[in-house]
C-alpha cells in the first residue's frame, strides 16, 4: 500500500517535472525559431553620428555624386500607372527609363520585345548597365510602386557602390532569400556588373529560367546573383522599421489600427520610407503632395544632404 | 503482482502530475498574457492623449496641453514660439454615436497639437471626455450645437486662448499651419477665417466642414449677439447662419490663403482637390469666393484643413504631415518668418529657386 502510494507520488513529481521541461523547451525552441526566421541581413540608414563626422563640403559632394538610374518595368495595360509614375516620383531619379514588352505609341519606352517576365528583367538590366555609365546605383521598380528617391539616396549614402549590394524588402523562400520586386530593389554598379557577367552562363543563369520549375523573376534574379556571391539584404531605418514596403500606406495604416491602436502612426511606417506598393495613380499625386509639400510650419530638419526640386515640375 | 500495481500507480501519478502542472502553467501564462493584452488595449483614453512627449492636464471636459509636443529629430523652435504666441482652442463637433468611430481618431491625431481641445456632443461623457450641450442629435441641430458650444467656450475658456477653432469629427487640421496664418493678426480684431464661400451674404461666410476659426473678439461678439437677440437661431445651416450673425456683429471675413494665394482650408479630401476636375455644373464653382484652382496648385503646402476625412485617412494625413518626408529636400515654397518670431539655429535661409518670401495674407487682409 505504502509502496504504491510512494510510486504514485514519485510518478506525479516526475510527471510535473517532465511537463515543465517540455514546456520550457517548447518556448525556447519557438523563441529560437523566431530569431532564425528573422535571420536576414539587415542594413540600416546612416546614423546621425556618422553624418555629423562628415565635413560640409563632403556632404555637398555626396549629395551630388550619388546618382540613381531607375528602371521601371511596365505593361501596356497599366497605362494609368505608367502615366502616374511619369508625372510623379520618377522625376526625382537622375535617369528614369521605362521598359515594356512591346512597342507602345503613347509613351516612350525601351521595347524589350518579349512577354516573358524573367527575360524582360534580364534584358532591362543589361540595357541599363550598357546605357547607364556614370550611375552608381540601379533601382528597379514596377509602375505600381511609389518611390522616394531622396530617401533612397540617404540610405545609400554610406554604402560603397564598388561593393556588391542587392537590397530591398527581402523574403525567405526555403533557402533562397530574395528582394520582392513590388517593394522596389536596388543594385550597386558592382552587383549589376557581376549579374550581367553571369547572364552569359547558361548553366547557372539560363534565359528560360530554372530547369526544374519556373520561379518568379525576382527569385530567378536572386538565384543568379547568388552564384556571383551577391546576397539579398533587407533595409531598415534607425528604429528598425522597414523602408522598402510591399504594401500601400492605406494597408499599413489599416493594419496598425487593428494591431497597435494606441500608436498607429508611430507604429506603422518609417519617416524615411523609400517605397510603398499598390497605391492608386491618384494617390500617387497625394503622396507627392504629402512627401514633398505638406508639412507643419515652424519645424526644421538639419539634414546632412541637400536635394533640390526638379525643374519643370509643379507637384513637388 | 505488487510490482505491477506499483508501476500502475507510478504511471497514474505521472499522468496526474503532468496534467496538473500543465493546467497550472497554462492558467498562469494565460492570465499573464490576458492581463498584458488588457493593459495594452484598454488604457484610460485621457491618459493616451498626446503620446509620450506630451504633458497635459484635464480640466472638466477640456484637455489642456502644457507644452508643445516635440517630435524627434526636428528643430521646433519656431513652432514652439508660435505655440505660445498664438494659443488655439479647438472644439470638435461630435456625437455619442461617433465617439468610437470618428472622434477617437481626431483625439489620437491632429487635436494633440492644439493648446486646448474640447469634444462637444449632445450628451456628456466623462470618460472620453465630452461636454454635453443639452441639445438633440441630427443635422437640424447643427446650429444649436454650434451656438451652445461657442457659449460654453466663451464662458469657461475665453481667457485661456486667443483663437477658437470649430472642426467636425471628420475634419483634419494642421494646427501649426493655422498658427502661421493667424500670426499676422491679433485676437482683439473682430475677424474669422476658413474656406470662404460667397452666396447669401455680403462678405461671404466660412464652410462648416472645412473648419473655421474666430478671434477672441469675434467670439465675444458672437455670444453677445445672442445675448442681445441681435442674432437668433435662423436656420439649421450652421455655417451660413454663423456667417450671417458675424456679419451683423461687424466681424470681418478674412482671407486665409497663403502668400501666393493658394487655399489653406479645404472642404474635401486632398485627393479630390489635387486630382479631380470638378464638373462645371457642380455647386462648388458658384460657391467659392476666390477662383478655384484645379491640380497641384489647389492647395497650399501649408494647408490648414481637409474635410470628409475617415479614420484611415486621418492617420495617413498625420503620417504625411508630421512624419513622412524626403530627406534633405529643399521645399520650393519657403515663406518668411512672421514678425516677432526668432529664427531657428545657425542655418541661413536660402531660397534656391527664387521662392516666395512674403508673410501670409499680405495685402488682402485689408478689405
Tab-separated table of C-alpha atoms in Angstrom, chain A residues 3-21 23-24 27 48 51 56 59 92 146 148 150-151 154 157 239 241 245 249-251 253-254 257-259 261-266 268-274 276 279-283 285-287 289-316, chain B residues 2 5-7 9-18 20-22 25 29 40-43 48 51-52 68-69 71-80 82 104-105 109 172 174 176-177 180 262 266 270-271 274-275 296-297 299-303 306 311-313 315-338 344-345 347 350 352-353:
chain	number	residue	atom	x	y	z
A	3	UNK	CA	4.934	1.443	-1.815
A	4	UNK	CA	2.063	2.044	-4.226
A	5	UNK	CA	1.400	5.399	-2.663
A	6	UNK	CA	5.028	6.378	-2.908
A	7	UNK	CA	5.132	5.160	-6.517
A	8	UNK	CA	2.158	7.344	-7.232
A	9	UNK	CA	3.772	10.373	-5.672
A	10	UNK	CA	7.052	9.692	-7.415
A	11	UNK	CA	5.120	9.428	-10.651
A	12	UNK	CA	3.350	12.712	-10.000
A	13	UNK	CA	6.551	14.556	-9.279
A	14	UNK	CA	8.258	13.122	-12.317
A	15	UNK	CA	5.235	13.940	-14.414
A	16	UNK	CA	5.222	17.526	-13.236
A	17	UNK	CA	8.922	17.852	-13.916
A	18	UNK	CA	8.518	16.322	-17.343
A	19	UNK	CA	5.752	18.789	-18.182
A	20	UNK	CA	7.776	21.754	-17.017
A	21	UNK	CA	10.825	20.691	-19.020
A	23	UNK	CA	7.079	23.500	-21.909
A	24	UNK	CA	10.330	25.312	-21.331
A	27	UNK	CA	9.174	28.055	-25.621
A	48	UNK	CA	23.325	60.808	-37.075
A	51	UNK	CA	26.713	62.008	-40.750
A	56	UNK	CA	30.218	70.122	-45.033
A	59	UNK	CA	28.251	66.229	-47.665
A	92	UNK	CA	13.331	62.591	-58.963
A	146	UNK	CA	5.809	54.632	-55.384
A	148	UNK	CA	11.025	58.487	-52.674
A	150	UNK	CA	15.848	61.203	-51.833
A	151	UNK	CA	15.323	58.674	-49.066
A	154	UNK	CA	20.059	58.951	-47.932
A	157	UNK	CA	24.944	57.460	-48.589
A	239	UNK	CA	14.439	52.356	-35.355
A	241	UNK	CA	11.361	49.889	-39.337
A	245	UNK	CA	7.380	48.405	-48.307
A	249	UNK	CA	0.216	53.305	-46.863
A	250	UNK	CA	-3.524	52.622	-46.615
A	251	UNK	CA	-2.938	48.943	-45.873
A	253	UNK	CA	-2.254	52.137	-41.514
A	254	UNK	CA	-5.238	49.759	-41.518
A	257	UNK	CA	-5.168	50.453	-36.478
A	258	UNK	CA	-6.056	46.826	-35.897
A	259	UNK	CA	-2.879	45.688	-34.183
A	261	UNK	CA	-4.389	51.108	-31.937
A	262	UNK	CA	-2.575	53.240	-29.374
A	263	UNK	CA	0.381	54.125	-31.567
A	264	UNK	CA	-0.882	53.926	-35.121
A	265	UNK	CA	1.308	56.446	-36.895
A	266	UNK	CA	4.424	55.753	-34.857
A	268	UNK	CA	3.122	51.989	-38.800
A	269	UNK	CA	5.804	53.224	-41.049
A	270	UNK	CA	9.215	54.838	-41.270
A	271	UNK	CA	9.698	58.603	-41.540
A	272	UNK	CA	12.262	57.968	-44.270
A	273	UNK	CA	10.411	55.188	-46.096
A	274	UNK	CA	11.672	54.585	-49.627
A	276	UNK	CA	5.174	51.765	-50.989
A	279	UNK	CA	-1.191	52.982	-54.401
A	280	UNK	CA	-3.710	54.116	-56.990
A	281	UNK	CA	-2.477	56.577	-59.644
A	282	UNK	CA	-4.479	59.352	-57.975
A	283	UNK	CA	-2.995	58.578	-54.615
A	285	UNK	CA	-0.325	62.578	-56.606
A	286	UNK	CA	-1.447	62.744	-52.984
A	287	UNK	CA	1.857	61.153	-51.948
A	289	UNK	CA	1.936	66.414	-52.037
A	290	UNK	CA	2.330	64.628	-48.727
A	291	UNK	CA	6.053	63.911	-49.125
A	292	UNK	CA	7.365	66.980	-50.939
A	293	UNK	CA	4.987	69.732	-49.866
A	294	UNK	CA	2.586	69.248	-46.963
A	295	UNK	CA	4.284	69.983	-43.672
A	296	UNK	CA	3.671	71.785	-40.349
A	297	UNK	CA	5.133	75.282	-40.215
A	298	UNK	CA	7.923	76.006	-37.786
A	299	UNK	CA	9.923	72.794	-37.811
A	300	UNK	CA	13.322	72.438	-39.439
A	301	UNK	CA	15.405	69.374	-40.095
A	302	UNK	CA	19.112	69.992	-40.153
A	303	UNK	CA	19.746	67.270	-42.703
A	304	UNK	CA	23.225	66.374	-43.858
A	305	UNK	CA	22.335	66.186	-47.527
A	306	UNK	CA	20.801	68.744	-49.839
A	307	UNK	CA	18.463	67.818	-52.691
A	308	UNK	CA	16.915	70.424	-54.942
A	309	UNK	CA	13.459	70.152	-56.534
A	310	UNK	CA	13.471	69.010	-60.184
A	311	UNK	CA	13.000	71.555	-62.942
A	312	UNK	CA	9.708	71.846	-64.826
A	313	UNK	CA	7.588	70.238	-62.168
A	314	UNK	CA	4.764	71.668	-60.083
A	315	UNK	CA	3.530	68.820	-57.939
A	316	UNK	CA	6.582	68.651	-55.677
B	2	UNK	CA	2.745	-5.887	-6.336
B	5	UNK	CA	0.284	-2.333	-9.243
B	6	UNK	CA	3.058	-0.001	-8.075
B	7	UNK	CA	4.038	0.540	-11.712
B	9	UNK	CA	0.365	3.812	-9.553
B	10	UNK	CA	3.581	5.321	-10.814
B	11	UNK	CA	2.158	5.794	-14.322
B	12	UNK	CA	-1.061	7.167	-12.917
B	13	UNK	CA	0.883	9.537	-10.734
B	14	UNK	CA	2.989	10.582	-13.707
B	15	UNK	CA	-0.126	11.351	-15.712
B	16	UNK	CA	-1.759	13.237	-12.885
B	17	UNK	CA	1.410	15.223	-12.254
B	18	UNK	CA	1.778	16.148	-15.910
B	20	UNK	CA	-1.887	19.211	-13.058
B	21	UNK	CA	1.210	21.160	-13.898
B	22	UNK	CA	0.063	21.690	-17.463
B	25	UNK	CA	1.074	26.619	-16.239
B	29	UNK	CA	0.508	32.205	-18.505
B	40	UNK	CA	-2.376	47.431	-23.949
B	41	UNK	CA	-5.904	47.633	-25.313
B	42	UNK	CA	-7.911	49.497	-22.746
B	43	UNK	CA	-5.839	52.162	-21.059
B	48	UNK	CA	-3.246	58.395	-24.082
B	51	UNK	CA	1.597	60.422	-26.689
B	52	UNK	CA	4.870	60.112	-24.871
B	68	UNK	CA	4.488	71.843	-27.250
B	69	UNK	CA	4.554	68.156	-28.237
B	71	UNK	CA	8.835	65.246	-32.247
B	72	UNK	CA	12.156	63.525	-32.651
B	73	UNK	CA	14.859	64.857	-34.891
B	74	UNK	CA	13.278	68.253	-35.503
B	75	UNK	CA	14.333	71.734	-34.577
B	76	UNK	CA	10.966	73.139	-33.494
B	77	UNK	CA	11.995	76.497	-32.120
B	78	UNK	CA	9.719	78.479	-34.416
B	79	UNK	CA	6.737	76.191	-33.827
B	80	UNK	CA	7.378	76.486	-30.090
B	82	UNK	CA	4.051	80.271	-32.216
B	104	UNK	CA	-11.353	58.835	-31.193
B	105	UNK	CA	-9.170	59.250	-34.268
B	109	UNK	CA	-4.028	62.617	-34.239
B	172	UNK	CA	-8.284	67.036	-40.412
B	174	UNK	CA	-2.758	71.096	-39.295
B	176	UNK	CA	0.848	74.561	-36.751
B	177	UNK	CA	-0.145	75.983	-40.130
B	180	UNK	CA	1.218	80.600	-39.055
B	262	UNK	CA	-3.341	79.253	-52.568
B	266	UNK	CA	-10.304	72.673	-47.918
B	270	UNK	CA	-6.652	66.004	-50.662
B	271	UNK	CA	-7.212	63.523	-53.486
B	274	UNK	CA	-5.341	67.522	-56.241
B	275	UNK	CA	-6.650	65.234	-58.958
B	296	UNK	CA	-1.457	70.653	-57.532
B	297	UNK	CA	-1.760	74.422	-57.018
B	299	UNK	CA	-3.656	73.586	-52.137
B	300	UNK	CA	-1.016	75.415	-50.157
B	301	UNK	CA	1.988	73.458	-48.871
B	302	UNK	CA	0.954	74.894	-45.531
B	303	UNK	CA	-2.606	73.600	-45.723
B	306	UNK	CA	-9.367	68.929	-45.172
B	311	UNK	CA	-10.436	57.209	-39.707
B	312	UNK	CA	-7.853	55.641	-42.003
B	313	UNK	CA	-7.156	58.881	-43.880
B	315	UNK	CA	-3.916	58.702	-39.541
B	316	UNK	CA	-2.463	58.760	-43.052
B	317	UNK	CA	-2.574	62.567	-43.110
B	318	UNK	CA	-0.983	62.745	-39.686
B	319	UNK	CA	1.787	60.466	-41.038
B	320	UNK	CA	2.225	62.550	-44.203
B	321	UNK	CA	2.237	65.852	-42.317
B	322	UNK	CA	4.350	65.095	-39.271
B	323	UNK	CA	6.390	62.045	-40.209
B	324	UNK	CA	6.942	61.039	-43.817
B	325	UNK	CA	9.319	63.303	-45.711
B	326	UNK	CA	12.025	63.351	-48.368
B	327	UNK	CA	15.365	63.577	-46.582
B	328	UNK	CA	17.360	66.693	-47.415
B	329	UNK	CA	14.714	68.079	-49.779
B	330	UNK	CA	14.654	71.872	-50.149
B	331	UNK	CA	10.993	72.911	-50.361
B	332	UNK	CA	10.022	75.158	-53.254
B	333	UNK	CA	7.748	77.322	-51.084
B	334	UNK	CA	9.681	78.971	-48.274
B	335	UNK	CA	7.678	81.833	-46.741
B	336	UNK	CA	9.437	84.298	-44.476
B	337	UNK	CA	9.071	84.328	-40.721
B	338	UNK	CA	6.144	86.144	-39.138
B	344	UNK	CA	15.811	78.588	-35.532
B	345	UNK	CA	19.557	77.902	-35.175
B	347	UNK	CA	21.360	77.662	-40.752
B	350	UNK	CA	18.245	80.304	-48.681
B	352	UNK	CA	17.287	78.055	-54.138
B	353	UNK	CA	14.715	78.629	-56.840
